[in-house]
């Protein structure tokens, strides 16, 4: 469920006409629905109420401080993967004891900072990292909690770029090596292994891969128990898929129905790290048609948002539904074209202004006949949209607005030319 719906001929976000936001704030513009965001968090929380898991929202999906704050206020913890995300998490008011930290490449200074701030634990991804955390903890005179990220070698049935739990992926530690770590644990004085972690991939639409991975984890936990190893936490990661096109992903209730019985058997405190499930359908990218261009072979609709604003179509050939906001931005344009043109359709490529042929939002897409000045909403862009955006072609990153209780709040200003060169240093004199 999300709150982006047509009322009459206009697309709304909750009670606000999105075309009004486009005119007021300009485009490209990310628009988020607070209610959708919180509703998805609550759905997951309620589905798992029986075991009261700590839901650590995955910051990388959308790291805007307002989004983080909205979720923290509802009781979420956060899953982070860098010193920058730690900074954001704390800035947004997340208690350190609700932060878990994954990533295959944590640097020494990132580890030190996270220990000093007192996070719940690191999800450790290699033996080298474990040694590094031990060394740094010793230097700081601390005992640090860690969870071992297991690579359970299961097939999540998703895009190959977002599969993370196969042994050909760089993530986590295989069962055998993990067992050796547990056997050596007493020698590792400054760390306490308090949990196990898995994250098998993203945009997973069925429960079966989770069942397979958690089942493997249960036999591993039993093996550890038999060796006298006591742990407190099982972190099952994120990865829940959403609807972009015609997918029929598991609901929170289906998911809980399949895995709750397994989780209860572990007797452990459960953590989960959803990103996309919470924020994916809570945001759209609004863009304006600049030009319509016909070539002998194709029709291109050139819009003012590009792959720097939303890279998913270019990077993963991801499908995002694109809807017309119905009204045109420019009142003259609106008058010039009769409503009849909406009945006509055309197969078009919707492309951005960037100097790359890979810069597209949609290919060979049937759309109503579009004209200069029309506004479009690229749907389901809340996750891995803004957070993966860049300044390529020296484009200023988009503004972000959140609709909350009939109000639209600006949660990120558009960048300026000065922002683009903020950290650059012009050498003095001739070079
Ligand atoms: N936990 C860990 C350790 C992760 O690496 C990720 C995502 C998550 C949780 C959250 O996964 P989610 O619930 O959002 O699926 N950029 C790609 C997705 C990359 C996911 C990376 N890891 C995309 O746009 O599809």
Short mmCIF file of C-alpha atoms and ligand atoms in Angstrom, two decimals:
data_model
loop_
_atom_site.label_atom_id
_atom_site.label_comp_id
_atom_site.label_asym_id
_atom_site.label_seq_id
_atom_site.Cartn_x
_atom_site.Cartn_y
_atom_site.Cartn_z
CA UNK A 1 0.00 0.00 0.00
CA UNK A 2 1.20 3.48 -0.75
CA UNK A 3 -0.26 6.93 -0.78
CA UNK A 4 0.48 8.00 -4.34
CA UNK A 5 -2.91 7.90 -6.06
CA UNK A 6 -4.90 9.66 -8.73
CA UNK A 7 -7.75 11.78 -7.50
CA UNK A 8 -9.67 12.84 -10.59
CA UNK A 9 -7.00 13.49 -13.18
CA UNK A 10 -4.20 14.48 -10.83
CA UNK A 11 -1.68 12.34 -9.04
CA UNK A 12 -1.55 13.03 -5.32
CA UNK A 13 0.86 12.25 -2.50
CA UNK A 14 -1.45 11.82 0.47
CA UNK A 15 -3.61 14.99 0.29
CA UNK A 16 -1.26 17.05 -1.81
CA UNK A 17 -1.34 17.40 -5.58
CA UNK A 18 2.15 16.48 -6.73
CA UNK A 19 2.04 18.93 -9.67
CA UNK A 20 1.68 21.74 -7.10
CA UNK A 21 4.84 20.53 -5.39
CA UNK A 22 6.66 20.36 -8.72
CA UNK A 23 5.73 23.98 -9.45
CA UNK A 24 6.54 25.16 -5.96
CA UNK A 25 9.88 23.38 -5.50
CA UNK A 26 10.99 22.81 -9.08
CA UNK A 27 12.22 19.54 -10.58
CA UNK A 28 13.88 17.05 -10.34
CA UNK A 29 12.21 16.55 -6.99
CA UNK A 30 11.93 13.55 -4.69
CA UNK A 31 8.58 13.43 -2.89
CA UNK A 32 8.09 11.10 0.09
CA UNK A 33 4.94 10.11 1.91
CA UNK A 34 5.47 10.03 5.67
CA UNK A 35 2.42 7.84 6.18
CA UNK A 36 3.58 5.23 3.69
CA UNK A 37 7.01 5.16 5.29
CA UNK A 38 5.71 4.68 8.80
CA UNK A 39 2.97 2.29 7.68
CA UNK A 40 5.52 -0.11 6.18
CA UNK A 41 7.64 -0.02 9.32
CA UNK A 42 4.56 -0.67 11.46
CA UNK A 43 3.40 -3.54 9.23
CA UNK A 44 6.67 -5.35 9.74
CA UNK A 45 6.75 -4.59 13.44
CA UNK A 46 3.21 -5.89 13.92
CA UNK A 47 3.79 -9.02 11.85
CA UNK A 48 6.65 -9.96 14.17
CA UNK A 49 5.08 -8.60 17.37
CA UNK A 50 5.29 -11.99 19.08
CA UNK A 51 9.09 -11.88 19.20
CA UNK A 52 9.52 -8.08 19.32
CA UNK A 53 12.57 -7.87 17.02
CA UNK A 54 14.84 -4.85 16.82
CA UNK A 55 14.13 -3.48 13.34
CA UNK A 56 17.29 -1.72 12.19
CA UNK A 57 16.28 0.27 9.08
CA UNK A 58 19.04 0.04 6.48
CA UNK A 59 20.31 3.60 6.14
CA UNK A 60 21.82 3.06 2.68
CA UNK A 61 18.33 2.75 1.14
CA UNK A 62 17.58 6.37 1.93
CA UNK A 63 19.72 8.24 4.40
CA UNK A 64 17.96 11.61 4.60
CA UNK A 65 17.95 12.74 8.25
CA UNK A 66 14.18 13.36 8.19
CA UNK A 67 13.52 9.79 7.00
CA UNK A 68 15.81 8.43 9.70
CA UNK A 69 14.20 10.58 12.36
CA UNK A 70 10.68 9.52 11.33
CA UNK A 71 11.66 5.86 11.79
CA UNK A 72 13.74 6.35 14.94
CA UNK A 73 10.74 8.11 16.52
CA UNK A 74 8.73 4.94 15.84
CA UNK A 75 11.32 2.81 17.62
CA UNK A 76 13.57 1.75 14.74
CA UNK A 77 17.25 1.06 15.16
CA UNK A 78 19.61 1.53 12.21
CA UNK A 79 21.83 -0.68 10.05
CA UNK A 80 24.88 1.28 8.89
CA UNK A 81 27.83 0.54 6.60
CA UNK A 82 30.23 3.48 6.97
CA UNK A 83 31.51 6.19 9.26
CA UNK A 84 29.36 8.63 7.32
CA UNK A 85 26.24 6.59 8.04
CA UNK A 86 27.25 6.41 11.73
CA UNK A 87 27.45 10.20 11.75
CA UNK A 88 24.00 10.50 10.17
CA UNK A 89 22.49 7.89 12.48
CA UNK A 90 23.65 9.72 15.60
CA UNK A 91 22.75 13.11 14.17
CA UNK A 92 19.21 11.85 13.53
CA UNK A 93 18.99 10.85 17.20
CA UNK A 94 19.43 7.08 17.03
CA UNK A 95 20.59 5.60 20.34
CA UNK A 96 24.02 4.01 19.74
CA UNK A 97 22.78 0.79 21.33
CA UNK A 98 20.32 0.41 18.42
CA UNK A 99 22.97 0.62 15.69
CA UNK A 100 24.48 -2.40 13.92
CA UNK A 101 27.39 -1.95 11.53
CA UNK A 102 28.04 -4.20 8.48
CA UNK A 103 30.43 -3.67 5.48
CA UNK A 104 33.31 -5.76 4.15
CA UNK A 105 35.67 -2.79 4.24
CA UNK A 106 35.47 -1.01 7.59
CA UNK A 107 38.59 1.11 8.07
CA UNK A 108 40.50 1.35 11.33
CA UNK A 109 39.26 4.87 12.01
CA UNK A 110 35.65 3.91 11.26
CA UNK A 111 35.94 0.97 13.68
CA UNK A 112 37.48 3.15 16.37
CA UNK A 113 34.78 5.79 16.08
CA UNK A 114 31.97 3.22 16.25
CA UNK A 115 33.51 1.58 19.34
CA UNK A 116 33.85 4.95 21.03
CA UNK A 117 30.22 5.77 20.31
CA UNK A 118 29.14 2.42 21.80
CA UNK A 119 27.16 0.79 18.95
CA UNK A 120 25.27 -2.47 19.61
CA UNK A 121 27.67 -4.52 17.47
CA UNK A 122 29.68 -4.89 14.29
CA UNK A 123 28.63 -7.48 11.73
CA UNK A 124 32.07 -8.86 11.03
CA UNK A 125 32.76 -9.96 7.46
CA UNK A 126 36.30 -11.41 7.56
CA UNK A 127 38.96 -12.76 9.85
CA UNK A 128 41.21 -9.80 9.09
CA UNK A 129 38.46 -7.45 10.23
CA UNK A 130 37.96 -9.44 13.42
CA UNK A 131 41.66 -9.10 14.19
CA UNK A 132 41.52 -5.38 13.47
CA UNK A 133 38.53 -4.88 15.80
CA UNK A 134 40.37 -6.88 18.49
CA UNK A 135 43.50 -4.77 18.12
CA UNK A 136 41.60 -1.47 18.24
CA UNK A 137 39.47 -2.59 21.20
CA UNK A 138 42.62 -3.53 23.07
CA UNK A 139 44.15 -0.13 22.35
CA UNK A 140 40.99 1.54 23.67
CA UNK A 141 40.80 -0.82 26.67
CA UNK A 142 37.33 -2.01 25.67
CA UNK A 143 35.51 -5.26 25.03
CA UNK A 144 33.58 -4.94 21.76
CA UNK A 145 30.47 -6.87 20.79
CA UNK A 146 30.47 -8.44 17.36
CA UNK A 147 28.21 -10.67 15.29
CA UNK A 148 29.72 -12.93 12.67
CA UNK A 149 28.19 -12.38 9.25
CA UNK A 150 27.69 -15.80 7.76
CA UNK A 151 27.58 -16.36 4.03
CA UNK A 152 25.04 -19.20 3.98
CA UNK A 153 25.44 -19.93 0.25
CA UNK A 154 21.78 -19.72 -0.74
CA UNK A 155 20.24 -18.51 -4.00
CA UNK A 156 17.98 -15.51 -3.35
CA UNK A 157 16.56 -15.46 -6.92
CA UNK A 158 17.17 -11.79 -7.56
CA UNK A 159 19.35 -9.64 -9.85
CA UNK A 160 22.97 -10.82 -9.83
CA UNK A 161 24.23 -7.40 -8.69
CA UNK A 162 22.14 -7.53 -5.51
CA UNK A 163 22.76 -11.15 -4.53
CA UNK A 164 24.92 -11.26 -1.41
CA UNK A 165 24.59 -14.69 0.20
CA UNK A 166 26.33 -16.93 -2.35
CA UNK A 167 29.89 -18.10 -1.81
CA UNK A 168 30.87 -16.30 -5.02
CA UNK A 169 29.92 -12.98 -3.35
CA UNK A 170 32.37 -10.98 -1.27
CA UNK A 171 30.15 -10.87 1.81
CA UNK A 172 30.34 -12.75 5.10
CA UNK A 173 32.23 -15.80 6.30
CA UNK A 174 31.54 -19.44 5.38
CA UNK A 175 30.23 -21.81 8.09
CA UNK A 176 33.47 -23.71 8.45
CA UNK A 177 35.64 -20.65 9.00
CA UNK A 178 33.01 -19.20 11.34
CA UNK A 179 33.14 -22.33 13.44
CA UNK A 180 36.91 -21.99 13.74
CA UNK A 181 36.47 -18.41 14.93
CA UNK A 182 34.12 -19.59 17.65
CA UNK A 183 36.63 -22.25 18.69
CA UNK A 184 39.31 -19.59 19.02
CA UNK A 185 37.03 -17.11 20.75
CA UNK A 186 38.66 -17.37 24.16
CA UNK A 187 41.95 -16.19 22.71
CA UNK A 188 40.25 -13.06 21.38
CA UNK A 189 40.33 -11.14 24.64
CA UNK A 190 38.85 -7.82 23.62
CA UNK A 191 35.84 -9.00 21.70
CA UNK A 192 32.67 -10.78 22.60
CA UNK A 193 30.89 -12.70 19.86
CA UNK A 194 27.30 -12.00 20.75
CA UNK A 195 25.49 -12.85 17.55
CA UNK A 196 25.23 -14.18 14.04
CA UNK A 197 24.19 -12.22 10.97
CA UNK A 198 23.00 -13.02 7.46
CA UNK A 199 21.87 -10.81 4.60
CA UNK A 200 21.29 -12.86 1.47
CA UNK A 201 20.34 -10.23 -1.10
CA UNK A 202 17.87 -7.54 -2.01
CA UNK A 203 14.48 -7.33 -3.77
CA UNK A 204 13.71 -10.92 -2.75
CA UNK A 205 10.06 -11.63 -3.46
CA UNK A 206 9.64 -15.12 -1.97
CA UNK A 207 10.11 -16.49 1.54
CA UNK A 208 11.79 -19.69 0.43
CA UNK A 209 15.39 -18.33 0.29
CA UNK A 210 14.97 -16.94 3.82
CA UNK A 211 13.63 -20.25 5.05
CA UNK A 212 16.60 -22.02 3.45
CA UNK A 213 19.14 -19.62 4.98
CA UNK A 214 17.56 -19.55 8.45
CA UNK A 215 17.28 -23.34 8.48
CA UNK A 216 21.01 -23.55 7.78
CA UNK A 217 21.63 -21.05 10.56
CA UNK A 218 19.59 -23.10 13.02
CA UNK A 219 21.70 -26.19 12.48
CA UNK A 220 24.82 -24.05 12.87
CA UNK A 221 23.50 -22.52 16.10
CA UNK A 222 22.72 -26.02 17.40
CA UNK A 223 26.23 -27.13 16.55
CA UNK A 224 27.62 -24.16 18.45
CA UNK A 225 25.35 -24.84 21.41
CA UNK A 226 26.66 -28.40 21.54
CA UNK A 227 30.15 -26.91 21.86
CA UNK A 228 29.04 -24.68 24.71
CA UNK A 229 28.94 -21.45 22.70
CA UNK A 230 26.33 -18.95 23.93
CA UNK A 231 25.13 -16.12 21.72
CA UNK A 232 22.30 -13.61 22.16
CA UNK A 233 21.35 -12.33 18.71
CA UNK A 234 20.39 -13.57 15.28
CA UNK A 235 20.33 -10.79 12.68
CA UNK A 236 18.43 -11.95 9.59
CA UNK A 237 19.30 -8.92 7.43
CA UNK A 238 16.98 -7.18 4.98
CA UNK A 239 16.11 -7.86 1.37
CA UNK A 240 12.31 -7.95 1.30
CA UNK A 241 11.09 -7.17 -2.21
CA UNK A 242 8.46 -4.62 -3.21
CA UNK A 243 6.20 -4.01 -6.22
CA UNK A 244 7.87 -2.11 -9.06
CA UNK A 245 5.96 -3.70 -11.91
CA UNK A 246 4.06 -6.98 -11.83
CA UNK A 247 5.89 -8.62 -8.93
CA UNK A 248 3.78 -10.25 -6.26
CA UNK A 249 6.12 -10.08 -3.31
CA UNK A 250 5.45 -11.70 0.02
CA UNK A 251 3.68 -9.41 2.48
CA UNK A 252 5.05 -8.82 5.98
CA UNK A 253 2.44 -11.28 7.26
CA UNK A 254 3.39 -13.99 4.71
CA UNK A 255 7.03 -13.49 5.57
CA UNK A 256 6.40 -13.71 9.31
CA UNK A 257 4.17 -16.76 8.79
CA UNK A 258 7.03 -18.59 7.09
CA UNK A 259 9.94 -17.63 9.30
CA UNK A 260 8.51 -16.87 12.76
CA UNK A 261 8.30 -20.56 13.74
CA UNK A 262 11.97 -20.96 12.79
CA UNK A 263 13.07 -17.83 14.59
CA UNK A 264 11.25 -18.85 17.76
CA UNK A 265 13.13 -22.13 17.74
CA UNK A 266 16.44 -20.29 18.06
CA UNK A 267 15.41 -18.64 21.32
CA UNK A 268 17.59 -15.69 20.28
CA UNK A 269 16.82 -11.99 20.17
CA UNK A 270 16.04 -11.21 16.52
CA UNK A 271 17.29 -8.24 14.53
CA UNK A 272 16.22 -7.40 10.98
CA UNK A 273 17.58 -4.81 8.55
CA UNK A 274 14.94 -3.86 5.98
CA UNK A 275 15.60 -0.91 3.68
CA UNK A 276 13.62 -1.09 0.46
CA UNK A 277 10.52 -2.63 2.10
CA UNK A 278 10.17 0.44 4.30
CA UNK A 279 11.07 3.31 2.00
CA UNK A 280 10.88 1.97 -1.59
CA UNK A 281 7.23 2.70 -2.27
CA UNK A 282 7.21 5.74 -0.01
CA UNK A 283 8.93 7.97 -2.57
CA UNK A 284 8.67 9.14 -6.19
CA UNK A 285 10.97 11.17 -8.38
CA UNK A 286 9.19 14.01 -10.12
CA UNK A 287 10.64 15.22 -13.38
CA UNK A 288 9.61 17.57 -16.18
CA UNK A 289 9.56 16.88 -19.91
CA UNK A 290 12.05 19.19 -21.60
CA UNK A 291 11.76 18.04 -25.20
CA UNK A 292 10.19 15.35 -27.34
CA UNK A 293 12.46 14.24 -30.14
CA UNK A 294 11.70 11.86 -32.97
CA UNK A 295 14.50 10.14 -34.84
CA UNK A 296 13.94 7.91 -37.87
CA UNK A 297 14.04 4.95 -35.48
CA UNK A 298 12.79 6.12 -32.11
CA UNK A 299 10.89 8.64 -30.11
CA UNK A 300 12.73 10.10 -27.13
CA UNK A 301 11.14 12.00 -24.28
CA UNK A 302 13.92 14.04 -22.73
CA UNK A 303 13.30 14.89 -19.09
CA UNK A 304 15.18 16.94 -16.51
CA UNK A 305 16.08 13.97 -14.26
CA UNK A 306 18.92 11.71 -15.28
CA UNK A 307 20.94 8.73 -14.20
CA UNK A 308 22.68 10.96 -11.68
CA UNK A 309 19.30 11.37 -9.93
CA UNK A 310 18.10 7.76 -10.26
CA UNK A 311 20.68 5.25 -11.45
CA UNK A 312 18.67 2.04 -10.98
CA UNK A 313 17.39 1.77 -14.58
CA UNK A 314 20.90 2.31 -15.99
CA UNK A 315 22.70 0.12 -13.48
CA UNK A 316 20.32 -2.82 -13.09
CA UNK A 317 17.95 -2.25 -16.01
CA UNK A 318 15.43 -1.82 -13.21
CA UNK A 319 11.82 -1.14 -14.10
CA UNK A 320 10.12 1.89 -12.55
CA UNK A 321 6.57 2.70 -13.45
CA UNK A 322 6.25 6.26 -14.80
CA UNK A 323 3.01 8.19 -14.41
CA UNK A 324 1.89 11.46 -15.85
CA UNK A 325 0.85 14.00 -13.25
CA UNK A 326 -1.81 14.94 -15.83
CA UNK A 327 -1.45 18.66 -15.67
CA UNK A 328 1.35 20.37 -17.51
CA UNK A 329 3.76 22.64 -15.71
CA UNK A 330 3.34 25.58 -17.99
CA UNK A 331 -0.26 26.88 -18.09
CA UNK A 332 0.18 27.90 -21.76
CA UNK A 333 1.23 24.40 -22.71
CA UNK A 334 -1.74 23.09 -20.82
CA UNK A 335 -4.11 25.25 -22.84
CA UNK A 336 -2.51 24.50 -26.15
CA UNK A 337 -3.21 20.79 -26.07
CA UNK A 338 -6.62 19.34 -25.78
CA UNK A 339 -7.33 16.56 -23.31
CA UNK A 340 -7.77 14.24 -26.28
CA UNK A 341 -4.07 13.78 -26.65
CA UNK A 342 -4.18 11.77 -23.44
CA UNK A 343 -6.03 9.07 -25.31
CA UNK A 344 -3.17 8.74 -27.78
CA UNK A 345 -0.21 6.66 -26.76
CA UNK A 346 3.30 6.26 -28.08
CA UNK A 347 6.18 3.91 -27.44
CA UNK A 348 9.05 6.06 -26.18
CA UNK A 349 12.39 6.03 -24.43
CA UNK A 350 12.33 8.37 -21.44
CA UNK A 351 15.86 9.70 -21.14
CA UNK A 352 17.79 12.20 -19.05
CA UNK A 353 20.06 15.09 -20.06
CA UNK A 354 23.33 13.29 -19.28
CA UNK A 355 25.90 12.64 -21.98
CA UNK A 356 25.65 8.84 -21.86
CA UNK A 357 23.50 6.51 -23.93
CA UNK A 358 22.95 4.56 -20.71
CA UNK A 359 21.12 7.56 -19.24
CA UNK A 360 17.50 6.43 -19.32
CA UNK A 361 14.59 6.07 -16.93
CA UNK A 362 12.52 3.83 -19.21
CA UNK A 363 12.96 2.13 -22.57
CA UNK A 364 10.33 1.25 -25.17
CA UNK A 365 7.60 2.34 -22.77
CA UNK A 366 4.00 2.94 -23.86
CA UNK A 367 3.08 6.37 -22.55
CA UNK A 368 0.30 8.86 -23.16
CA UNK A 369 1.45 11.33 -25.79
CA UNK A 370 3.79 13.56 -23.83
CA UNK A 371 4.55 17.19 -24.46
CA UNK A 372 7.08 19.70 -23.30
CA UNK A 373 6.24 20.93 -19.79
CA UNK A 374 4.45 17.76 -18.68
CA UNK A 375 5.38 16.46 -15.28
CA UNK A 376 6.06 12.77 -14.70
CA UNK A 377 6.42 10.75 -11.51
CA UNK A 378 8.93 7.92 -11.51
CA UNK A 379 7.33 5.56 -9.03
CA UNK A 380 8.85 3.42 -6.26
CA UNK A 381 11.95 5.60 -6.16
CA UNK A 382 12.17 5.98 -2.38
CA UNK A 383 14.88 3.33 -1.93
CA UNK A 384 18.29 3.56 -3.60
CA UNK A 385 17.10 6.65 -5.45
CA UNK A 386 18.49 9.77 -3.88
CA UNK A 387 21.00 7.77 -1.83
CA UNK A 388 22.70 6.56 -5.03
CA UNK A 389 22.54 9.93 -6.77
CA UNK A 390 25.65 11.79 -7.85
CA UNK A 391 26.90 15.06 -9.30
CA UNK A 392 27.90 13.53 -12.64
CA UNK A 393 27.90 16.13 -15.43
CA UNK A 394 28.13 18.69 -12.60
CA UNK A 395 24.44 18.37 -12.00
CA UNK A 396 23.12 19.62 -8.71
CA UNK A 397 21.46 16.89 -6.74
CA UNK A 398 17.67 17.03 -6.42
CA UNK A 399 15.55 18.52 -3.67
CA UNK A 400 13.64 16.25 -1.34
CA UNK A 401 10.24 16.95 0.15
CA UNK A 402 8.26 14.92 2.66
CA UNK A 403 4.48 15.13 2.86
CA UNK A 404 3.35 14.90 6.48
CA UNK A 405 -0.21 15.56 7.65
CA UNK A 406 -1.28 17.66 4.66
CA UNK A 407 1.96 19.65 4.71
CA UNK A 408 4.96 19.41 2.41
CA UNK A 409 8.22 19.85 4.28
CA UNK A 410 11.47 20.53 2.46
CA UNK A 411 13.94 17.96 3.82
CA UNK A 412 16.83 18.67 1.47
CA UNK A 413 17.56 21.81 -0.50
CA UNK A 414 18.69 21.61 -4.09
CA UNK A 415 22.44 21.98 -4.38
CA UNK A 416 23.93 25.18 -5.73
CA UNK A 417 26.86 25.84 -8.04
CA UNK A 418 28.90 26.65 -4.94
CA UNK A 419 28.07 23.23 -3.48
CA UNK A 420 29.50 21.62 -6.59
CA UNK A 421 32.97 23.11 -6.04
CA UNK A 422 32.87 23.34 -2.23
CA UNK A 423 35.86 21.09 -1.60
CA UNK A 424 37.89 21.89 -4.67
CA UNK A 425 41.04 23.92 -4.47
CA UNK A 426 42.06 26.20 -7.31
CA UNK A 427 45.87 26.22 -7.49
CA UNK A 428 47.32 29.71 -7.15
CA UNK A 429 49.28 31.18 -10.08
CA UNK A 430 50.04 29.36 -13.30
CA UNK A 431 50.61 25.60 -13.29
N1 LIG B 1 21.58 -5.27 5.34
C1 LIG B 1 22.70 -5.33 4.62
C2 LIG B 1 23.91 -5.87 5.22
C3 LIG B 1 22.69 -4.87 3.29
O1 LIG B 1 23.81 -4.95 2.57
C4 LIG B 1 21.50 -4.35 2.73
C5 LIG B 1 21.46 -3.89 1.34
C6 LIG B 1 20.35 -4.28 3.54
C7 LIG B 1 20.43 -4.76 4.84
C8 LIG B 1 19.04 -3.73 3.05
O2 LIG B 1 18.54 -4.44 1.98
P1 LIG B 1 17.05 -4.15 1.44
O3 LIG B 1 16.08 -4.50 2.54
O4 LIG B 1 16.96 -2.71 1.11
O5 LIG B 1 16.92 -5.01 0.26
N2 LIG B 1 21.17 -0.61 -4.84
C9 LIG B 1 20.43 -1.84 -5.01
C10 LIG B 1 20.22 -2.55 -3.69
C11 LIG B 1 21.50 -2.85 -2.96
C12 LIG B 1 21.28 -3.46 -1.59
C13 LIG B 1 22.54 -3.44 -0.80
N3 LIG B 1 22.43 -3.97 0.52
C14 LIG B 1 19.12 -1.51 -5.71
O6 LIG B 1 18.88 -0.36 -6.03
O7 LIG B 1 18.36 -2.42 -6.00
#
